[in-house]
């Protein structure tokens, strides 16, 4: 069991998302920074679909049993039983120890992967839940809040890798109370995140020349109104959009342009269909980057062909594992 | 048929968008054609996919990343779309041929069973039944009778789990959405707007004209499948006794 003692913001159960949910009007869901989830599960040597926690603000936990954990994503400071710990490695945590996650300076979301995964009922092959849909996660789609106790799947027969021998105890290697050193880590938010790729598709051809240039020539920012449904962006010069006659099926990363001209990049919890015109689509790896860009930090959109997006997607996927 | 009648492309590295544009097709023909494509994909290529989202003019296909062959799959799906579009477009007598094609395929569709959904029609004037009847120049009873005679087809569940969009509404029933949407549309509301009829699976805001309310459970996560009506299914409404 892993108990959330206190959390600033709701914590979501995330995995690689639902399957065969679209026929029923049910969202895809999944980790906003999928790369971070896959990395955590890879380090813990288990299936990428193993359910982990997605933490936005600061939070603290207490373990009821001993467990392997791994933190990935933003450069949040992690303290376990008072010791600074590194991201991107398997950490053994004893029972009754306190885990403290501070709000990151760079990046928005931390993945807390657990060996075995968070154990909740699955729907559409996924442990995710969305409050508005009313099912999944910690019951009725509810996220983890202060006081929630999560079960950990300890039934090794359902865990892809039944031995933890490969996860060497590394507690001795971590410098005691050396927060500064433990804090230095590789974050997935690289400098290239200031350029976010998008593939022009859907209604791109129907957007005016002015709109198309405006979309790429000005700085964009992610706003605080963003959530897992959509990353709401702000730009100085609004983008004007053509009229759309009917709603359409929304892929991950589609960039909707609502009447106010401020783009919305659809996230993992997006509804299945939407009625605003779409100027293009941010590939999966770009959504990962956007999910970690700090509120208010400027970035630019860069047009790439679908072929370039595919090449980058596979390159990043292979570098990750 | 021209290439502008459809488009099949990868929109991101794992998702393919398959659009049936065919501007010369009627709305009903387009839905019919999409339904055939949807069924054909599920029948023959389900193993390549992890999810599918049917749309009004398109189908979104989520591929299993480990099974993707970009060029081959785009060709495969394009061919499949072309095959199903052909009966509608491959003739000098475009509309005549399309009509015949629709007739012949209706035979296929009509073998699907009809699900009857009981509705408490809005006979007490709580919602919009009277307004719709006035608009159509019908009595309330005649409206209910005509509405219950319509053979609807489910196009998709969308926007929220179990919200169904039904096609088949005759043109005379087409009404624009309410100028001011309701803050509270009751759970189970059967409503119409533009070319569609819809059923609200739960209470929500909405701008459709409410014709009645059903107790039919549209979505229940404990059921298999969780949505009671899925793409391609036929629906007919029936008045409950007290109506």
Coordinates of C-alpha atoms in Angstrom, one line a residue:
Chain A
X1 CA 0.0 0.0 0.0
X2 CA 1.1 3.5 -0.8
X3 CA -0.7 6.3 1.1
X4 CA -0.9 9.8 -0.1
X5 CA -0.4 11.9 3.0
X6 CA -0.8 15.3 1.4
X7 CA -1.0 16.5 -2.2
X8 CA -1.3 20.0 -3.6
X9 CA -3.1 18.9 -6.7
X10 CA -5.0 15.7 -7.6
X11 CA -2.7 12.8 -8.7
X12 CA -3.8 10.7 -11.6
X13 CA -3.3 7.0 -12.3
X14 CA -1.8 6.6 -15.7
X15 CA -0.8 3.9 -18.1
X16 CA -0.6 3.7 -21.8
X17 CA -4.3 4.4 -22.2
X18 CA -7.5 2.6 -23.0
X19 CA -8.1 0.3 -25.9
X20 CA -11.4 -0.1 -27.9
X21 CA -13.1 2.7 -26.0
X22 CA -13.8 5.0 -29.0
X23 CA -16.9 3.0 -30.1
X24 CA -18.6 3.9 -26.8
X25 CA -17.7 7.6 -26.7
X26 CA -15.1 6.9 -24.0
X27 CA -11.8 8.9 -24.0
X28 CA -8.4 7.3 -24.6
X29 CA -6.7 8.6 -21.5
X30 CA -3.1 7.6 -20.5
X31 CA 0.0 9.4 -19.3
X32 CA 0.3 13.0 -20.5
X33 CA 4.1 12.5 -20.8
X34 CA 4.0 9.0 -22.2
X35 CA 7.8 8.9 -22.7
X36 CA 8.2 9.5 -18.9
X37 CA 5.8 6.6 -18.1
X38 CA 7.5 4.3 -20.5
X39 CA 10.9 5.2 -19.1
X40 CA 9.8 4.6 -15.5
X41 CA 8.4 1.2 -16.4
X42 CA 11.4 0.3 -18.5
X43 CA 13.7 1.1 -15.6
X44 CA 11.5 -1.1 -13.3
X45 CA 11.7 -3.7 -16.0
X46 CA 8.0 -4.2 -16.4
X47 CA 5.3 -3.8 -19.1
X48 CA 5.0 -0.1 -20.3
X49 CA 1.2 -0.4 -19.5
X50 CA 1.9 -0.8 -15.8
X51 CA -0.2 1.8 -13.9
X52 CA 1.8 4.6 -12.3
X53 CA 1.0 7.9 -10.7
X54 CA 1.2 11.3 -12.5
X55 CA 2.0 14.1 -10.0
X56 CA 1.6 17.8 -10.8
X57 CA 2.3 19.8 -7.6
X58 CA 4.1 18.9 -4.4
X59 CA 3.0 15.7 -2.6
X60 CA 4.1 13.4 0.1
X61 CA 3.5 9.7 0.6
X62 CA 4.1 7.0 3.2
X63 CA 4.7 3.4 2.3
X64 CA 2.9 0.7 4.1
X65 CA 5.0 -2.0 2.6
X66 CA 8.5 -2.0 1.0
X67 CA 8.5 -1.5 -2.7
X68 CA 10.6 -0.6 -5.8
X69 CA 9.8 2.9 -7.2
X70 CA 11.1 5.1 -10.0
X71 CA 10.6 8.8 -10.7
X72 CA 10.8 10.2 -14.2
X73 CA 9.5 13.3 -15.9
X74 CA 10.1 16.8 -14.6
X75 CA 13.1 17.7 -12.5
X76 CA 11.2 17.6 -9.2
X77 CA 13.2 17.2 -6.0
X78 CA 12.6 13.8 -4.5
X79 CA 13.3 13.0 -0.8
X80 CA 12.9 9.5 0.7
X81 CA 13.2 9.2 4.4
X82 CA 15.0 12.6 4.4
X83 CA 17.5 11.7 1.7
X84 CA 17.6 13.4 -1.7
X85 CA 17.1 10.8 -4.5
X86 CA 17.8 10.8 -8.2
X87 CA 15.2 10.5 -11.0
X88 CA 15.4 7.8 -13.6
X89 CA 16.6 5.0 -11.4
X90 CA 15.0 2.1 -9.5
X91 CA 14.9 3.0 -5.8
X92 CA 14.1 0.5 -3.0
X93 CA 11.8 2.0 -0.4
X94 CA 11.3 0.3 3.0
X95 CA 7.9 0.1 4.7
X96 CA 6.8 3.1 6.7
X97 CA 9.1 5.5 5.0
X98 CA 8.1 9.0 3.8
X99 CA 8.4 10.0 0.1
X100 CA 8.3 13.8 -0.5
X101 CA 8.0 15.2 -4.1
X102 CA 8.6 18.9 -4.4
X103 CA 7.1 21.0 -7.1
X104 CA 9.5 21.0 -10.1
X105 CA 11.3 24.1 -11.3
X106 CA 11.5 22.8 -14.8
X107 CA 8.7 20.6 -16.1
X108 CA 5.2 20.1 -14.9
X109 CA 4.6 16.4 -14.3
X110 CA 6.5 13.7 -12.3
X111 CA 5.8 10.0 -12.9
X112 CA 6.0 7.8 -9.8
X113 CA 6.4 4.3 -11.2
X114 CA 5.9 1.4 -8.8
X115 CA 7.1 -2.1 -9.4
X116 CA 3.9 -4.2 -9.9
X117 CA 1.9 -1.1 -10.6
X118 CA -1.0 0.6 -8.8
X119 CA -3.8 -2.0 -8.4
X120 CA -7.3 -0.8 -9.3
X121 CA -10.0 -2.4 -11.5
X122 CA -9.3 -2.0 -15.2
X123 CA -11.7 -0.8 -17.9
X124 CA -10.8 -1.0 -21.6
X125 CA -7.4 -2.6 -20.6
X126 CA -6.5 0.4 -18.6
X127 CA -6.4 1.6 -15.0
X128 CA -7.0 5.3 -15.9
X129 CA -10.1 7.2 -14.8
X130 CA -11.7 10.5 -15.7
X131 CA -14.0 12.2 -13.2
X132 CA -16.5 13.4 -15.8
X133 CA -16.9 9.9 -17.1
X134 CA -17.5 8.5 -13.7
X135 CA -15.6 5.2 -13.7
X136 CA -12.0 3.9 -13.3
X137 CA -9.0 5.0 -11.2
X138 CA -9.8 5.1 -7.4
X139 CA -13.5 4.5 -8.1
X140 CA -15.9 6.7 -10.1
X141 CA -13.0 8.1 -12.1
X142 CA -11.6 9.8 -9.0
X143 CA -7.9 10.7 -8.8
X144 CA -5.7 10.3 -5.7
X145 CA -6.1 13.1 -3.1
X146 CA -4.7 13.6 0.4
X147 CA -5.6 10.5 2.3
X148 CA -6.1 8.1 -0.6
X149 CA -4.4 4.7 -0.1
X150 CA -3.4 2.9 -3.2
X151 CA -2.9 -0.8 -3.4
X152 CA 0.2 -2.1 -5.1
X153 CA -0.1 -5.2 -7.3
X154 CA 2.1 -7.7 -5.5
X155 CA 0.8 -10.7 -7.4
X156 CA 3.9 -11.6 -9.3
X157 CA 2.1 -13.8 -11.7
X158 CA 0.5 -10.8 -13.3
X159 CA 3.8 -8.8 -13.4
X160 CA 5.7 -9.3 -16.6
X161 CA 9.0 -9.8 -14.9
X162 CA 8.7 -12.0 -11.9
X163 CA 12.1 -11.4 -10.4
X164 CA 13.4 -8.2 -8.9
X165 CA 16.9 -9.5 -8.6
X166 CA 17.9 -7.3 -11.6
X167 CA 16.9 -4.2 -9.7
X168 CA 20.0 -3.9 -7.5
X169 CA 19.7 -2.1 -4.2
X170 CA 21.3 1.2 -4.7
X171 CA 20.6 2.9 -1.4
X172 CA 24.3 2.9 -0.5
X173 CA 25.3 4.8 -3.6
X174 CA 23.2 7.8 -2.9
X175 CA 24.9 10.5 -1.1
X176 CA 23.2 11.3 2.2
X177 CA 21.3 14.6 2.4
X178 CA 23.1 15.7 -0.8
X179 CA 20.0 17.3 -2.3
X180 CA 21.9 19.4 -4.7
X181 CA 23.7 16.5 -6.2
X182 CA 20.6 14.3 -6.3
X183 CA 18.7 17.1 -7.9
X184 CA 21.1 17.2 -10.9
X185 CA 19.4 14.9 -13.4
X186 CA 18.5 14.5 -17.0
X187 CA 15.0 15.9 -17.5
X188 CA 13.0 15.1 -20.6
X189 CA 12.5 18.8 -21.1
X190 CA 15.3 19.6 -23.5
X191 CA 16.1 22.9 -25.1
X192 CA 14.6 21.7 -28.3
X193 CA 11.2 21.7 -26.5
X194 CA 11.2 25.4 -27.3
X195 CA 10.2 24.2 -30.8
X196 CA 7.2 21.9 -30.9
X197 CA 6.6 19.9 -34.0
X198 CA 3.2 19.8 -35.7
X199 CA 2.0 18.2 -38.8
X200 CA -0.4 20.3 -40.9
X201 CA -3.5 18.2 -41.5
X202 CA -7.3 18.1 -40.9
X203 CA -8.5 21.6 -42.0
X204 CA -5.0 23.1 -42.4
X205 CA -5.6 23.8 -46.1
X206 CA -8.8 25.8 -45.3
X207 CA -7.0 28.2 -42.9
X208 CA -6.0 31.6 -44.4
X209 CA -2.4 32.3 -45.3
X210 CA -2.4 34.9 -42.5
X211 CA -3.5 32.3 -40.0
X212 CA -1.0 29.8 -41.1
X213 CA 1.9 32.3 -40.8
X214 CA 0.6 33.6 -37.5
X215 CA 0.5 30.2 -36.1
X216 CA 4.3 29.6 -36.6
X217 CA 5.8 33.1 -36.4
X218 CA 4.7 34.1 -32.9
X219 CA 5.6 32.7 -29.5
X220 CA 3.1 30.5 -27.8
X221 CA 2.6 29.8 -24.1
X222 CA 0.9 27.0 -22.2
X223 CA -1.6 28.6 -19.8
X224 CA -2.6 27.6 -16.3
X225 CA -6.1 26.6 -17.6
X226 CA -4.6 23.5 -19.2
X227 CA -5.6 20.1 -18.0
X228 CA -5.4 16.5 -19.2
X229 CA -8.2 17.1 -21.6
X230 CA -6.5 19.9 -23.4
X231 CA -3.4 22.1 -23.2
X232 CA -4.7 25.6 -23.6
X233 CA -2.3 27.9 -25.3
X234 CA -2.0 31.7 -25.4
X235 CA -0.7 33.9 -28.2
X236 CA -0.7 37.6 -28.7
X237 CA -2.3 37.6 -32.1
X238 CA -5.3 35.3 -32.2
X239 CA -5.5 32.7 -35.1
X240 CA -8.7 33.1 -37.1
X241 CA -10.3 29.8 -38.2
X242 CA -12.5 28.7 -41.1
X243 CA -16.1 27.6 -40.3
X244 CA -16.5 23.9 -39.6
X245 CA -19.9 22.4 -40.4
X246 CA -19.8 19.2 -38.2
X247 CA -17.8 17.7 -35.3
X248 CA -15.0 15.4 -36.0
X249 CA -13.1 12.6 -34.4
X250 CA -10.1 13.9 -32.5
X251 CA -6.7 12.3 -32.6
X252 CA -4.2 12.9 -29.8
X253 CA -2.4 16.2 -30.2
X254 CA -4.9 17.8 -32.6
X255 CA -4.7 21.6 -32.4
X256 CA -8.2 23.1 -32.2
X257 CA -8.7 26.7 -32.9
X258 CA -11.8 28.0 -31.0
X259 CA -13.5 31.3 -31.9
X260 CA -11.2 33.3 -29.5
X261 CA -8.3 32.2 -31.7
X262 CA -6.2 30.8 -28.8
X263 CA -5.2 27.2 -29.7
X264 CA -5.9 24.1 -27.7
X265 CA -3.8 21.0 -28.1
X266 CA -6.0 18.0 -27.2
X267 CA -4.5 15.8 -24.5
X268 CA -4.9 12.3 -23.4
X269 CA -8.3 12.8 -21.7
X270 CA -9.8 14.7 -24.7
X271 CA -13.4 13.9 -25.6
X272 CA -13.7 11.6 -28.6
X273 CA -15.2 14.3 -30.9
X274 CA -14.9 18.1 -31.1
X275 CA -16.5 20.9 -33.1
X276 CA -13.6 23.4 -33.6
X277 CA -11.5 23.6 -36.7
X278 CA -8.1 21.8 -36.5
X279 CA -5.0 23.4 -38.0
X280 CA -2.8 20.4 -37.4
X281 CA -1.6 17.6 -35.1
X282 CA 1.2 17.6 -32.6
X283 CA 2.8 14.1 -32.7
X284 CA 2.9 12.0 -29.5
X285 CA 6.5 13.0 -28.6
X286 CA 5.5 16.7 -29.0
X287 CA 2.6 16.2 -26.6
X288 CA 5.1 14.7 -24.1
X289 CA 7.2 17.9 -24.5
X290 CA 4.2 20.2 -24.2
X291 CA 3.0 18.4 -21.1
X292 CA 6.2 19.3 -19.4
X293 CA 6.6 22.9 -20.6
X294 CA 6.2 25.3 -17.7
X295 CA 3.2 27.6 -17.7
X296 CA 4.2 30.9 -19.2
X297 CA 7.4 29.6 -20.9
X298 CA 7.5 30.6 -24.6
X299 CA 7.8 28.1 -27.4
X300 CA 7.2 28.1 -31.2
X301 CA 5.4 25.7 -33.4
X302 CA 7.4 24.1 -36.2
X303 CA 5.8 22.5 -39.3
X304 CA 7.1 19.0 -40.0
X305 CA 5.9 16.5 -42.6
X306 CA 4.2 13.4 -41.3
X307 CA 7.3 11.5 -42.6
X308 CA 9.6 13.6 -40.4
X309 CA 7.2 13.1 -37.4
X310 CA 7.3 9.3 -37.9
X311 CA 11.1 9.3 -38.1
X312 CA 11.4 11.4 -34.9
X313 CA 8.7 9.3 -33.1
X314 CA 10.6 6.1 -33.7
X315 CA 14.0 7.6 -33.0
X316 CA 12.8 8.9 -29.6
X317 CA 11.1 5.6 -28.8
X318 CA 14.3 3.6 -29.5
X319 CA 16.5 6.0 -27.6
X320 CA 14.2 5.7 -24.6
X321 CA 14.5 2.0 -24.2
Chain B
X1 CA -15.0 8.6 -58.2
X2 CA -12.1 11.0 -57.8
X3 CA -9.3 11.3 -55.3
X4 CA -11.1 14.2 -53.8
X5 CA -14.0 11.9 -52.7
X6 CA -12.0 10.5 -49.9
X7 CA -8.7 10.9 -48.0
X8 CA -6.7 8.4 -46.0
X9 CA -3.6 9.7 -44.2
X10 CA -1.5 9.3 -41.1
X11 CA -2.3 12.3 -38.9
X12 CA 0.3 11.4 -36.2
X13 CA 2.8 8.5 -36.0
X14 CA 0.2 6.0 -34.8
X15 CA -3.2 7.3 -36.0
X16 CA -4.8 7.2 -39.4
X17 CA -7.6 9.5 -40.5
X18 CA -9.9 8.1 -43.1
X19 CA -12.3 10.7 -44.5
X20 CA -15.2 10.2 -46.9
X21 CA -15.7 13.6 -48.5
X22 CA -17.7 12.8 -51.6
X23 CA -19.5 16.2 -51.6
X24 CA -22.0 14.9 -54.1
X25 CA -23.1 12.2 -51.7
X26 CA -26.1 12.8 -49.6
X27 CA -25.7 12.8 -45.8
X28 CA -27.5 9.4 -45.6
X29 CA -25.2 7.9 -48.4
X30 CA -22.1 9.2 -46.6
X31 CA -23.2 7.6 -43.3
X32 CA -24.1 4.4 -45.1
X33 CA -20.7 4.3 -46.8
X34 CA -18.8 5.0 -43.6
X35 CA -20.7 2.3 -41.9
X36 CA -19.7 -0.3 -44.5
X37 CA -16.0 0.9 -44.2
X38 CA -16.2 0.7 -40.4
X39 CA -17.6 -2.8 -40.5
X40 CA -15.1 -4.0 -43.1
X41 CA -12.2 -2.6 -41.1
X42 CA -13.4 -4.4 -37.9
X43 CA -14.1 -7.6 -39.8
X44 CA -10.7 -7.8 -41.6
X45 CA -8.1 -5.6 -39.9
X46 CA -9.1 -5.4 -36.2
X47 CA -5.8 -7.1 -35.2
X48 CA -3.8 -4.1 -36.5
X49 CA -5.7 -1.7 -34.3
X50 CA -6.0 -0.8 -30.6
X51 CA -8.9 1.7 -30.9
X52 CA -11.3 3.1 -33.5
X53 CA -13.4 6.3 -33.3
X54 CA -16.2 6.6 -35.9
X55 CA -17.1 10.1 -37.0
X56 CA -19.7 11.9 -39.1
X57 CA -17.5 12.1 -42.1
X58 CA -14.5 10.1 -41.0
X59 CA -13.1 7.2 -39.1
X60 CA -10.1 7.5 -36.8
X61 CA -7.9 4.4 -36.6
X62 CA -5.5 3.9 -33.7
X63 CA -2.9 1.4 -34.8
X64 CA -0.9 -0.9 -32.6
X65 CA 2.6 0.8 -33.0
X66 CA 4.3 -2.6 -33.2
X67 CA 2.3 -3.6 -36.2
X68 CA 2.5 -0.5 -38.3
X69 CA 3.7 -0.6 -41.9
X70 CA 3.1 3.0 -42.9
X71 CA 3.0 2.8 -46.7
X72 CA 1.3 -0.6 -46.8
X73 CA -1.5 0.3 -44.4
X74 CA -2.3 3.6 -46.0
X75 CA -2.6 1.7 -49.3
X76 CA -4.6 -1.0 -47.7
X77 CA -7.2 1.3 -46.1
X78 CA -7.3 3.5 -49.2
X79 CA -8.2 0.5 -51.3
X80 CA -10.9 -0.5 -48.8
X81 CA -12.4 3.0 -48.9
X82 CA -12.3 3.1 -52.7
X83 CA -14.1 -0.3 -52.9
X84 CA -16.9 0.9 -50.7
X85 CA -17.2 4.3 -52.4
X86 CA -17.4 2.8 -55.8
X87 CA -21.1 1.8 -55.9
X88 CA -22.0 5.4 -55.0
X89 CA -19.8 7.2 -57.5
X90 CA -18.7 4.9 -60.3
X91 CA -21.3 5.6 -62.9
X92 CA -22.2 8.4 -65.3
X93 CA -25.6 8.4 -63.7
X94 CA -24.1 9.4 -60.3
X95 CA -27.2 9.8 -58.3
X96 CA -29.2 7.0 -59.9
X97 CA -26.4 4.6 -59.3
X98 CA -26.0 5.8 -55.7
X99 CA -29.6 5.2 -55.1
X100 CA -29.5 1.7 -56.4
X101 CA -26.4 1.0 -54.4
X102 CA -28.2 2.2 -51.3
X103 CA -31.2 0.0 -52.0
X104 CA -29.1 -3.1 -52.5
X105 CA -27.1 -2.4 -49.3
X106 CA -30.2 -1.7 -47.3
X107 CA -31.0 -5.3 -47.7
X108 CA -27.8 -6.1 -45.8
X109 CA -28.5 -3.5 -43.2
X110 CA -32.1 -4.5 -42.7
X111 CA -31.0 -7.9 -41.5
X112 CA -29.7 -6.3 -38.4
X113 CA -32.1 -6.5 -35.5
X114 CA -33.9 -3.4 -34.4
X115 CA -33.5 -2.3 -30.8
X116 CA -36.7 -0.8 -29.4
X117 CA -36.3 2.1 -27.0
X118 CA -39.3 3.1 -24.9
X119 CA -39.8 6.8 -24.5
X120 CA -42.0 8.9 -22.1
X121 CA -43.0 11.5 -24.7
X122 CA -43.2 15.0 -23.5
X123 CA -47.0 15.1 -23.5
X124 CA -47.2 17.5 -20.5
X125 CA -45.4 20.3 -22.3
X126 CA -42.4 20.2 -20.0
X127 CA -39.9 20.3 -22.9
X128 CA -40.1 20.9 -26.7
X129 CA -42.6 18.3 -28.1
X130 CA -45.3 21.0 -28.6
X131 CA -42.8 23.4 -30.2
X132 CA -41.7 20.6 -32.6
X133 CA -45.3 19.7 -33.4
X134 CA -46.2 23.3 -34.2
X135 CA -43.1 23.6 -36.4
X136 CA -44.2 20.5 -38.4
X137 CA -47.8 21.4 -38.4
X138 CA -48.8 18.2 -36.7
X139 CA -50.8 17.3 -33.6
X140 CA -48.7 16.0 -30.7
X141 CA -50.1 12.5 -31.2
X142 CA -49.4 12.5 -35.0
X143 CA -45.8 13.7 -34.2
X144 CA -45.3 10.8 -31.8
X145 CA -46.7 8.3 -34.3
X146 CA -44.5 9.6 -37.1
X147 CA -41.4 9.7 -34.8
X148 CA -42.0 6.1 -33.7
X149 CA -42.1 5.0 -37.3
X150 CA -38.6 6.2 -38.1
X151 CA -35.9 3.6 -38.6
X152 CA -32.8 5.2 -37.0
X153 CA -29.2 4.0 -37.3
X154 CA -26.6 4.7 -34.7
X155 CA -23.7 6.7 -36.3
X156 CA -21.6 7.0 -33.2
X157 CA -21.2 7.4 -29.5
X158 CA -19.4 10.6 -28.8
X159 CA -18.7 13.6 -26.6
X160 CA -19.5 11.6 -23.5
X161 CA -19.7 7.9 -22.8
X162 CA -22.9 6.6 -24.3
X163 CA -24.2 9.8 -26.0
X164 CA -25.6 8.3 -29.3
X165 CA -26.1 10.1 -32.6
X166 CA -28.8 8.6 -34.7
X167 CA -29.2 9.2 -38.4
X168 CA -32.4 8.7 -40.3
X169 CA -34.3 11.8 -39.2
X170 CA -36.5 12.9 -42.2
X171 CA -35.7 16.4 -43.6
X172 CA -38.9 17.9 -42.3
X173 CA -37.8 17.1 -38.7
X174 CA -34.5 19.1 -39.1
X175 CA -34.5 22.0 -36.7
X176 CA -31.7 24.3 -35.8
X177 CA -30.3 24.0 -32.2
X178 CA -32.0 26.0 -29.5
X179 CA -30.8 29.6 -29.5
X180 CA -30.1 29.4 -25.8
X181 CA -29.0 25.9 -24.7
X182 CA -30.5 24.4 -21.5
X183 CA -28.4 24.4 -18.5
X184 CA -29.9 21.0 -17.5
X185 CA -31.0 18.4 -20.0
X186 CA -32.3 15.4 -18.0
X187 CA -30.7 12.0 -18.1
X188 CA -32.2 9.9 -20.9
X189 CA -33.5 12.9 -22.9
X190 CA -34.3 11.9 -26.5
X191 CA -33.7 15.1 -28.5
X192 CA -33.3 16.3 -32.1
X193 CA -31.2 18.9 -33.7
X194 CA -30.3 19.5 -37.3
X195 CA -30.1 16.1 -39.1
X196 CA -29.7 14.0 -35.9
X197 CA -31.5 12.5 -33.0
X198 CA -29.6 12.0 -29.8
X199 CA -30.0 10.4 -26.4
X200 CA -28.4 12.0 -23.4
X201 CA -26.8 9.3 -21.2
X202 CA -26.6 11.6 -18.2
X203 CA -27.8 15.0 -17.1
X204 CA -25.8 17.7 -18.8
X205 CA -26.2 21.1 -20.5
X206 CA -27.5 20.9 -24.1
X207 CA -29.1 22.8 -27.0
X208 CA -31.2 20.1 -28.6
X209 CA -35.0 20.0 -28.8
X210 CA -36.2 17.4 -26.2
X211 CA -39.0 15.2 -27.5
X212 CA -39.2 12.9 -24.5
X213 CA -37.2 11.0 -21.9
X214 CA -36.2 7.3 -21.8
X215 CA -35.3 5.1 -18.9
X216 CA -33.2 3.0 -21.2
X217 CA -29.7 2.8 -19.8
X218 CA -27.4 4.2 -22.5
X219 CA -24.1 3.5 -20.7
X220 CA -23.2 1.3 -17.9
X221 CA -19.5 0.4 -17.3
X222 CA -20.5 -2.9 -15.6
X223 CA -22.2 -4.1 -18.8
X224 CA -20.5 -5.7 -21.8
X225 CA -20.5 -3.8 -24.1
X226 CA -20.8 -0.7 -21.8
X227 CA -22.8 1.3 -24.3
X228 CA -26.2 -0.2 -25.2
X229 CA -26.2 1.1 -28.7
X230 CA -23.2 1.1 -31.0
X231 CA -22.3 2.2 -34.5
X232 CA -24.4 0.5 -37.2
X233 CA -27.2 -0.6 -34.8
X234 CA -30.8 0.1 -35.8
X235 CA -33.1 1.9 -33.3
X236 CA -36.8 2.5 -33.2
X237 CA -38.6 4.4 -30.5
X238 CA -41.8 3.3 -28.8
X239 CA -44.2 5.2 -26.6
X240 CA -44.5 3.9 -23.1
X241 CA -48.0 3.2 -21.8
X242 CA -48.6 6.4 -19.9
X243 CA -47.8 8.5 -23.0

